[in-house]
Amino acid sequence: MMERDLLICISGPSGVGKGTLVKELTRDDPNLVLSVSCTTRAPRKGERDGVEYFFISREEFERGIEAGDFIEYDEHFGNYYGTLRSYVEGQLALHRSVILEIDVVGSLAVKKQMENVVTVFIAPPSAEALESRLKGRGSESEEQLAMRRARVEYEFSKSKEYDYVVVNDDLESALGELRSLIQKEKTILR
Ligand code: 5GP
């Protein structure tokens, strides 16, 4: 059967475990890759340029905006984040599906502009679980945490606009749900 290559936008509040889910999803599927975004924020401990993000300066980012290098971009927490058109189109040309781990605004913008887009919102089992994961990461100042908390509410209000909502209460079951929705969407020809 013919399958379509998808652009899978995965969003959800900070600390919900998107990163782990995406790593697991792409680990043993060579036809499913993660898009590496550009950002102007500083790398966190252990993050490498070209792996988690391409870390670039504000000037470079603004030149990229002018040149139309981004499918979408957004500014939050005082930094720019954007999806590189060349990266995504390059992967699609190789018949790979691409996961975009981007925020709510970005996902909805991609959905409007591109074809074969599936949007998935990852929700925490409870507000308490999210708070403890966020704090457990230990990489943010109180001020940064407060900004992220405020953002969570906004993101939740937008979750209704997603094609799917997956609750991440158990890694294996969330992964199972994601794998099966991806497989189902690949075989739906629109
Ligand atoms: P973090 O700083 O925790 O890596 O990411 C902060 C937020 O930026 C997250 O919600 C993440 O999904 C979002 N983000 C990461 N890359 C992009 C991107 O390319 N575009 C948009 N719009 N958001 C992004």
PDB file of N, CA and C in Angstrom, residues 5-89:
ATOM      1  N   ASP A   5       4.284  10.380   3.487  1.00  0.00           N
ATOM      2  CA  ASP A   5       5.263  10.859   4.456  1.00  0.00           C
ATOM      3  C   ASP A   5       4.611  12.007   5.210  1.00  0.00           C
ATOM      4  N   LEU A   6       4.762  11.972   6.514  1.00  0.00           N
ATOM      5  CA  LEU A   6       4.035  12.937   7.350  1.00  0.00           C
ATOM      6  C   LEU A   6       4.954  13.984   7.955  1.00  0.00           C
ATOM      7  N   LEU A   7       4.352  15.106   8.260  1.00  0.00           N
ATOM      8  CA  LEU A   7       4.993  16.085   9.135  1.00  0.00           C
ATOM      9  C   LEU A   7       4.206  16.001  10.437  1.00  0.00           C
ATOM     10  N   ILE A   8       4.848  15.507  11.469  1.00  0.00           N
ATOM     11  CA  ILE A   8       4.136  15.270  12.729  1.00  0.00           C
ATOM     12  C   ILE A   8       4.557  16.346  13.728  1.00  0.00           C
ATOM     13  N   CYS A   9       3.646  17.250  14.032  1.00  0.00           N
ATOM     14  CA  CYS A   9       3.954  18.318  14.988  1.00  0.00           C
ATOM     15  C   CYS A   9       3.574  17.853  16.378  1.00  0.00           C
ATOM     16  N   ILE A  10       4.559  17.820  17.254  1.00  0.00           N
ATOM     17  CA  ILE A  10       4.303  17.384  18.632  1.00  0.00           C
ATOM     18  C   ILE A  10       4.506  18.568  19.572  1.00  0.00           C
ATOM     19  N   SER A  11       3.454  18.908  20.306  1.00  0.00           N
ATOM     20  CA  SER A  11       3.528  20.014  21.265  1.00  0.00           C
ATOM     21  C   SER A  11       3.059  19.548  22.628  1.00  0.00           C
ATOM     22  N   GLY A  12       3.254  20.411  23.580  1.00  0.00           N
ATOM     23  CA  GLY A  12       2.801  20.106  24.935  1.00  0.00           C
ATOM     24  C   GLY A  12       3.605  20.957  25.885  1.00  0.00           C
ATOM     25  N   PRO A  13       3.122  21.103  27.111  1.00  0.00           N
ATOM     26  CA  PRO A  13       3.830  21.965  28.057  1.00  0.00           C
ATOM     27  C   PRO A  13       5.232  21.472  28.379  1.00  0.00           C
ATOM     28  N   SER A  14       6.078  22.412  28.750  1.00  0.00           N
ATOM     29  CA  SER A  14       7.440  22.081  29.183  1.00  0.00           C
ATOM     30  C   SER A  14       7.384  21.058  30.289  1.00  0.00           C
ATOM     31  N   GLY A  15       8.240  20.067  30.214  1.00  0.00           N
ATOM     32  CA  GLY A  15       8.321  19.093  31.303  1.00  0.00           C
ATOM     33  C   GLY A  15       7.350  17.942  31.147  1.00  0.00           C
ATOM     34  N   VAL A  16       6.605  17.903  30.041  1.00  0.00           N
ATOM     35  CA  VAL A  16       5.614  16.838  29.886  1.00  0.00           C
ATOM     36  C   VAL A  16       6.241  15.526  29.388  1.00  0.00           C
ATOM     37  N   GLY A  17       7.498  15.610  28.953  1.00  0.00           N
ATOM     38  CA  GLY A  17       8.191  14.400  28.497  1.00  0.00           C
ATOM     39  C   GLY A  17       8.180  14.219  26.986  1.00  0.00           C
ATOM     40  N   LYS A  18       7.960  15.324  26.249  1.00  0.00           N
ATOM     41  CA  LYS A  18       7.966  15.244  24.778  1.00  0.00           C
ATOM     42  C   LYS A  18       9.290  14.723  24.253  1.00  0.00           C
ATOM     43  N   GLY A  19      10.357  15.247  24.833  1.00  0.00           N
ATOM     44  CA  GLY A  19      11.702  14.910  24.354  1.00  0.00           C
ATOM     45  C   GLY A  19      11.963  13.414  24.429  1.00  0.00           C
ATOM     46  N   THR A  20      11.604  12.802  25.554  1.00  0.00           N
ATOM     47  CA  THR A  20      11.823  11.364  25.735  1.00  0.00           C
ATOM     48  C   THR A  20      10.990  10.576  24.728  1.00  0.00           C
ATOM     49  N   LEU A  21       9.730  10.972  24.575  1.00  0.00           N
ATOM     50  CA  LEU A  21       8.849  10.258  23.641  1.00  0.00           C
ATOM     51  C   LEU A  21       9.408  10.316  22.223  1.00  0.00           C
ATOM     52  N   VAL A  22       9.849  11.489  21.824  1.00  0.00           N
ATOM     53  CA  VAL A  22      10.359  11.668  20.466  1.00  0.00           C
ATOM     54  C   VAL A  22      11.650  10.864  20.254  1.00  0.00           C
ATOM     55  N   LYS A  23      12.494  10.859  21.258  1.00  0.00           N
ATOM     56  CA  LYS A  23      13.745  10.089  21.157  1.00  0.00           C
ATOM     57  C   LYS A  23      13.437   8.612  20.943  1.00  0.00           C
ATOM     58  N   GLU A  24      12.492   8.110  21.724  1.00  0.00           N
ATOM     59  CA  GLU A  24      12.110   6.695  21.606  1.00  0.00           C
ATOM     60  C   GLU A  24      11.487   6.396  20.242  1.00  0.00           C
ATOM     61  N   LEU A  25      10.644   7.306  19.784  1.00  0.00           N
ATOM     62  CA  LEU A  25       9.956   7.090  18.500  1.00  0.00           C
ATOM     63  C   LEU A  25      10.935   7.001  17.333  1.00  0.00           C
ATOM     64  N   THR A  26      11.964   7.851  17.391  1.00  0.00           N
ATOM     65  CA  THR A  26      12.888   7.924  16.248  1.00  0.00           C
ATOM     66  C   THR A  26      14.046   6.934  16.378  1.00  0.00           C
ATOM     67  N   ARG A  27      14.200   6.340  17.556  1.00  0.00           N
ATOM     68  CA  ARG A  27      15.364   5.488  17.811  1.00  0.00           C
ATOM     69  C   ARG A  27      15.500   4.331  16.819  1.00  0.00           C
ATOM     70  N   ASP A  28      14.392   3.602  16.603  1.00  0.00           N
ATOM     71  CA  ASP A  28      14.568   2.441  15.730  1.00  0.00           C
ATOM     72  C   ASP A  28      13.745   2.524  14.452  1.00  0.00           C
ATOM     73  N   ASP A  29      13.500   3.748  14.007  1.00  0.00           N
ATOM     74  CA  ASP A  29      12.796   3.919  12.744  1.00  0.00           C
ATOM     75  C   ASP A  29      13.583   4.888  11.856  1.00  0.00           C
ATOM     76  N   PRO A  30      14.356   4.354  10.900  1.00  0.00           N
ATOM     77  CA  PRO A  30      15.186   5.236  10.077  1.00  0.00           C
ATOM     78  C   PRO A  30      14.364   6.151   9.175  1.00  0.00           C
ATOM     79  N   ASN A  31      13.078   5.836   9.019  1.00  0.00           N
ATOM     80  CA  ASN A  31      12.232   6.681   8.167  1.00  0.00           C
ATOM     81  C   ASN A  31      11.450   7.735   8.943  1.00  0.00           C
ATOM     82  N   LEU A  32      11.827   7.890  10.196  1.00  0.00           N
ATOM     83  CA  LEU A  32      11.180   8.904  11.030  1.00  0.00           C
ATOM     84  C   LEU A  32      12.277   9.703  11.719  1.00  0.00           C
ATOM     85  N   VAL A  33      12.370  10.983  11.382  1.00  0.00           N
ATOM     86  CA  VAL A  33      13.465  11.783  11.945  1.00  0.00           C
ATOM     87  C   VAL A  33      12.919  13.019  12.641  1.00  0.00           C
ATOM     88  N   LEU A  34      13.734  13.535  13.527  1.00  0.00           N
ATOM     89  CA  LEU A  34      13.358  14.744  14.247  1.00  0.00           C
ATOM     90  C   LEU A  34      13.947  15.953  13.540  1.00  0.00           C
ATOM     91  N   SER A  35      13.113  16.949  13.319  1.00  0.00           N
ATOM     92  CA  SER A  35      13.620  18.184  12.720  1.00  0.00           C
ATOM     93  C   SER A  35      14.424  18.940  13.774  1.00  0.00           C
ATOM     94  N   VAL A  36      15.590  19.398  13.405  1.00  0.00           N
ATOM     95  CA  VAL A  36      16.402  20.184  14.327  1.00  0.00           C
ATOM     96  C   VAL A  36      16.096  21.659  14.053  1.00  0.00           C
ATOM     97  N   SER A  37      15.516  22.327  15.051  1.00  0.00           N
ATOM     98  CA  SER A  37      15.145  23.742  14.907  1.00  0.00           C
ATOM     99  C   SER A  37      16.339  24.637  15.164  1.00  0.00           C
ATOM    100  N   CYS A  38      16.186  25.900  14.805  1.00  0.00           N
ATOM    101  CA  CYS A  38      17.166  26.914  15.200  1.00  0.00           C
ATOM    102  C   CYS A  38      16.636  27.645  16.419  1.00  0.00           C
ATOM    103  N   THR A  39      17.524  28.035  17.297  1.00  0.00           N
ATOM    104  CA  THR A  39      17.113  28.884  18.424  1.00  0.00           C
ATOM    105  C   THR A  39      18.215  29.872  18.766  1.00  0.00           C
ATOM    106  N   THR A  40      17.761  30.966  19.399  1.00  0.00           N
ATOM    107  CA  THR A  40      18.756  31.939  19.879  1.00  0.00           C
ATOM    108  C   THR A  40      18.999  31.760  21.379  1.00  0.00           C
ATOM    109  N   ARG A  41      18.310  30.761  22.011  1.00  0.00           N
ATOM    110  CA  ARG A  41      18.593  30.594  23.443  1.00  0.00           C
ATOM    111  C   ARG A  41      19.931  29.873  23.622  1.00  0.00           C
ATOM    112  N   ALA A  42      20.503  30.046  24.815  1.00  0.00           N
ATOM    113  CA  ALA A  42      21.801  29.410  25.097  1.00  0.00           C
ATOM    114  C   ALA A  42      21.596  27.913  25.287  1.00  0.00           C
ATOM    115  N   PRO A  43      22.566  27.095  24.881  1.00  0.00           N
ATOM    116  CA  PRO A  43      22.444  25.650  25.103  1.00  0.00           C
ATOM    117  C   PRO A  43      22.377  25.315  26.595  1.00  0.00           C
ATOM    118  N   ARG A  44      21.510  24.333  26.951  1.00  0.00           N
ATOM    119  CA  ARG A  44      21.525  23.829  28.332  1.00  0.00           C
ATOM    120  C   ARG A  44      22.670  22.837  28.444  1.00  0.00           C
ATOM    121  N   LYS A  45      22.960  22.504  29.667  1.00  0.00           N
ATOM    122  CA  LYS A  45      24.048  21.553  29.918  1.00  0.00           C
ATOM    123  C   LYS A  45      23.821  20.272  29.101  1.00  0.00           C
ATOM    124  N   GLY A  46      24.815  19.867  28.362  1.00  0.00           N
ATOM    125  CA  GLY A  46      24.707  18.614  27.615  1.00  0.00           C
ATOM    126  C   GLY A  46      24.131  18.773  26.209  1.00  0.00           C
ATOM    127  N   GLU A  47      23.556  19.923  25.893  1.00  0.00           N
ATOM    128  CA  GLU A  47      22.997  20.108  24.549  1.00  0.00           C
ATOM    129  C   GLU A  47      24.115  20.424  23.549  1.00  0.00           C
ATOM    130  N   ARG A  48      23.990  19.828  22.373  1.00  0.00           N
ATOM    131  CA  ARG A  48      25.023  20.029  21.358  1.00  0.00           C
ATOM    132  C   ARG A  48      24.462  20.732  20.124  1.00  0.00           C
ATOM    133  N   ASP A  49      25.268  21.592  19.545  1.00  0.00           N
ATOM    134  CA  ASP A  49      24.846  22.320  18.341  1.00  0.00           C
ATOM    135  C   ASP A  49      24.592  21.332  17.211  1.00  0.00           C
ATOM    136  N   GLY A  50      23.438  21.450  16.576  1.00  0.00           N
ATOM    137  CA  GLY A  50      23.108  20.560  15.451  1.00  0.00           C
ATOM    138  C   GLY A  50      22.419  19.285  15.893  1.00  0.00           C
ATOM    139  N   VAL A  51      22.322  19.048  17.188  1.00  0.00           N
ATOM    140  CA  VAL A  51      21.646  17.842  17.684  1.00  0.00           C
ATOM    141  C   VAL A  51      20.287  18.234  18.287  1.00  0.00           C
ATOM    142  N   GLU A  52      20.312  18.938  19.403  1.00  0.00           N
ATOM    143  CA  GLU A  52      19.042  19.400  19.996  1.00  0.00           C
ATOM    144  C   GLU A  52      18.506  20.601  19.211  1.00  0.00           C
ATOM    145  N   TYR A  53      19.384  21.510  18.885  1.00  0.00           N
ATOM    146  CA  TYR A  53      19.058  22.708  18.105  1.00  0.00           C
ATOM    147  C   TYR A  53      20.298  23.121  17.324  1.00  0.00           C
ATOM    148  N   PHE A  54      20.089  24.000  16.348  1.00  0.00           N
ATOM    149  CA  PHE A  54      21.192  24.791  15.814  1.00  0.00           C
ATOM    150  C   PHE A  54      21.151  26.083  16.625  1.00  0.00           C
ATOM    151  N   PHE A  55      22.187  26.310  17.408  1.00  0.00           N
ATOM    152  CA  PHE A  55      22.215  27.501  18.259  1.00  0.00           C
ATOM    153  C   PHE A  55      22.837  28.647  17.479  1.00  0.00           C
ATOM    154  N   ILE A  56      22.030  29.666  17.196  1.00  0.00           N
ATOM    155  CA  ILE A  56      22.545  30.779  16.393  1.00  0.00           C
ATOM    156  C   ILE A  56      22.262  32.113  17.089  1.00  0.00           C
ATOM    157  N   SER A  57      22.899  33.156  16.588  1.00  0.00           N
ATOM    158  CA  SER A  57      22.720  34.480  17.205  1.00  0.00           C
ATOM    159  C   SER A  57      21.411  35.110  16.724  1.00  0.00           C
ATOM    160  N   ARG A  58      20.989  36.143  17.431  1.00  0.00           N
ATOM    161  CA  ARG A  58      19.775  36.877  17.012  1.00  0.00           C
ATOM    162  C   ARG A  58      19.942  37.453  15.618  1.00  0.00           C
ATOM    163  N   GLU A  59      21.158  37.957  15.345  1.00  0.00           N
ATOM    164  CA  GLU A  59      21.396  38.566  14.023  1.00  0.00           C
ATOM    165  C   GLU A  59      21.232  37.515  12.920  1.00  0.00           C
ATOM    166  N   GLU A  60      21.818  36.343  13.151  1.00  0.00           N
ATOM    167  CA  GLU A  60      21.701  35.278  12.145  1.00  0.00           C
ATOM    168  C   GLU A  60      20.248  34.873  11.963  1.00  0.00           C
ATOM    169  N   PHE A  61      19.530  34.785  13.103  1.00  0.00           N
ATOM    170  CA  PHE A  61      18.133  34.363  13.031  1.00  0.00           C
ATOM    171  C   PHE A  61      17.328  35.379  12.221  1.00  0.00           C
ATOM    172  N   GLU A  62      17.567  36.650  12.505  1.00  0.00           N
ATOM    173  CA  GLU A  62      16.790  37.687  11.805  1.00  0.00           C
ATOM    174  C   GLU A  62      17.121  37.713  10.318  1.00  0.00           C
ATOM    175  N   ARG A  63      18.358  37.399   9.987  1.00  0.00           N
ATOM    176  CA  ARG A  63      18.701  37.280   8.551  1.00  0.00           C
ATOM    177  C   ARG A  63      17.937  36.116   7.929  1.00  0.00           C
ATOM    178  N   GLY A  64      17.823  35.019   8.684  1.00  0.00           N
ATOM    179  CA  GLY A  64      17.075  33.842   8.210  1.00  0.00           C
ATOM    180  C   GLY A  64      15.603  34.159   7.978  1.00  0.00           C
ATOM    181  N   ILE A  65      15.026  34.962   8.870  1.00  0.00           N
ATOM    182  CA  ILE A  65      13.613  35.355   8.715  1.00  0.00           C
ATOM    183  C   ILE A  65      13.456  36.118   7.394  1.00  0.00           C
ATOM    184  N   GLU A  66      14.338  37.095   7.202  1.00  0.00           N
ATOM    185  CA  GLU A  66      14.307  37.917   5.976  1.00  0.00           C
ATOM    186  C   GLU A  66      14.404  37.067   4.732  1.00  0.00           C
ATOM    187  N   ALA A  67      15.277  36.053   4.806  1.00  0.00           N
ATOM    188  CA  ALA A  67      15.551  35.209   3.635  1.00  0.00           C
ATOM    189  C   ALA A  67      14.483  34.129   3.427  1.00  0.00           C
ATOM    190  N   GLY A  68      13.527  34.039   4.350  1.00  0.00           N
ATOM    191  CA  GLY A  68      12.468  33.010   4.209  1.00  0.00           C
ATOM    192  C   GLY A  68      12.965  31.606   4.524  1.00  0.00           C
ATOM    193  N   ASP A  69      13.974  31.509   5.378  1.00  0.00           N
ATOM    194  CA  ASP A  69      14.552  30.197   5.708  1.00  0.00           C
ATOM    195  C   ASP A  69      13.669  29.357   6.627  1.00  0.00           C
ATOM    196  N   PHE A  70      12.677  29.986   7.279  1.00  0.00           N
ATOM    197  CA  PHE A  70      11.885  29.251   8.268  1.00  0.00           C
ATOM    198  C   PHE A  70      10.462  28.995   7.775  1.00  0.00           C
ATOM    199  N   ILE A  71       9.989  27.768   7.973  1.00  0.00           N
ATOM    200  CA  ILE A  71       8.587  27.463   7.667  1.00  0.00           C
ATOM    201  C   ILE A  71       7.721  28.238   8.647  1.00  0.00           C
ATOM    202  N   GLU A  72       8.171  28.283   9.876  1.00  0.00           N
ATOM    203  CA  GLU A  72       7.492  29.064  10.908  1.00  0.00           C
ATOM    204  C   GLU A  72       8.544  29.414  11.931  1.00  0.00           C
ATOM    205  N   TYR A  73       8.274  30.486  12.671  1.00  0.00           N
ATOM    206  CA  TYR A  73       9.143  30.796  13.812  1.00  0.00           C
ATOM    207  C   TYR A  73       8.299  31.507  14.842  1.00  0.00           C
ATOM    208  N   ASP A  74       8.817  31.529  16.048  1.00  0.00           N
ATOM    209  CA  ASP A  74       8.069  32.148  17.131  1.00  0.00           C
ATOM    210  C   ASP A  74       9.095  32.682  18.116  1.00  0.00           C
ATOM    211  N   GLU A  75       8.654  33.642  18.901  1.00  0.00           N
ATOM    212  CA  GLU A  75       9.563  34.168  19.922  1.00  0.00           C
ATOM    213  C   GLU A  75       8.901  33.930  21.265  1.00  0.00           C
ATOM    214  N   HIS A  76       9.565  33.163  22.112  1.00  0.00           N
ATOM    215  CA  HIS A  76       9.051  33.081  23.484  1.00  0.00           C
ATOM    216  C   HIS A  76      10.176  32.918  24.470  1.00  0.00           C
ATOM    217  N   PHE A  77       9.871  33.279  25.706  1.00  0.00           N
ATOM    218  CA  PHE A  77      10.887  33.372  26.770  1.00  0.00           C
ATOM    219  C   PHE A  77      12.053  34.254  26.296  1.00  0.00           C
ATOM    220  N   GLY A  78      11.724  35.229  25.435  1.00  0.00           N
ATOM    221  CA  GLY A  78      12.764  36.159  24.982  1.00  0.00           C
ATOM    222  C   GLY A  78      13.700  35.616  23.920  1.00  0.00           C
ATOM    223  N   ASN A  79      13.399  34.434  23.399  1.00  0.00           N
ATOM    224  CA  ASN A  79      14.269  33.872  22.358  1.00  0.00           C
ATOM    225  C   ASN A  79      13.473  33.438  21.137  1.00  0.00           C
ATOM    226  N   TYR A  80      14.134  33.444  20.008  1.00  0.00           N
ATOM    227  CA  TYR A  80      13.515  32.948  18.792  1.00  0.00           C
ATOM    228  C   TYR A  80      13.693  31.434  18.684  1.00  0.00           C
ATOM    229  N   TYR A  81      12.664  30.796  18.091  1.00  0.00           N
ATOM    230  CA  TYR A  81      12.727  29.369  17.761  1.00  0.00           C
ATOM    231  C   TYR A  81      12.142  29.235  16.372  1.00  0.00           C
ATOM    232  N   GLY A  82      12.755  28.484  15.483  1.00  0.00           N
ATOM    233  CA  GLY A  82      12.197  28.364  14.140  1.00  0.00           C
ATOM    234  C   GLY A  82      12.523  27.047  13.464  1.00  0.00           C
ATOM    235  N   THR A  83      11.606  26.637  12.579  1.00  0.00           N
ATOM    236  CA  THR A  83      11.757  25.389  11.835  1.00  0.00           C
ATOM    237  C   THR A  83      12.403  25.676  10.485  1.00  0.00           C
ATOM    238  N   LEU A  84      13.506  25.022  10.224  1.00  0.00           N
ATOM    239  CA  LEU A  84      14.250  25.264   8.979  1.00  0.00           C
ATOM    240  C   LEU A  84      13.590  24.568   7.788  1.00  0.00           C
ATOM    241  N   ARG A  85      13.212  25.371   6.816  1.00  0.00           N
ATOM    242  CA  ARG A  85      12.588  24.831   5.610  1.00  0.00           C
ATOM    243  C   ARG A  85      13.508  23.810   4.914  1.00  0.00           C
ATOM    244  N   SER A  86      14.784  24.147   4.821  1.00  0.00           N
ATOM    245  CA  SER A  86      15.721  23.268   4.094  1.00  0.00           C
ATOM    246  C   SER A  86      15.823  21.896   4.761  1.00  0.00           C
ATOM    247  N   TYR A  87      15.830  21.902   6.081  1.00  0.00           N
ATOM    248  CA  TYR A  87      15.958  20.633   6.812  1.00  0.00           C
ATOM    249  C   TYR A  87      14.740  19.749   6.555  1.00  0.00           C
ATOM    250  N   VAL A  88      13.563  20.339   6.739  1.00  0.00           N
ATOM    251  CA  VAL A  88      12.319  19.573   6.606  1.00  0.00           C
ATOM    252  C   VAL A  88      12.139  19.097   5.167  1.00  0.00           C
ATOM    253  N   GLU A  89      12.339  19.994   4.215  1.00  0.00           N
ATOM    254  CA  GLU A  89      12.120  19.593   2.817  1.00  0.00           C
ATOM    255  C   GLU A  89      13.147  18.559   2.370  1.00  0.00           C
TER     256      GLU A  89
END
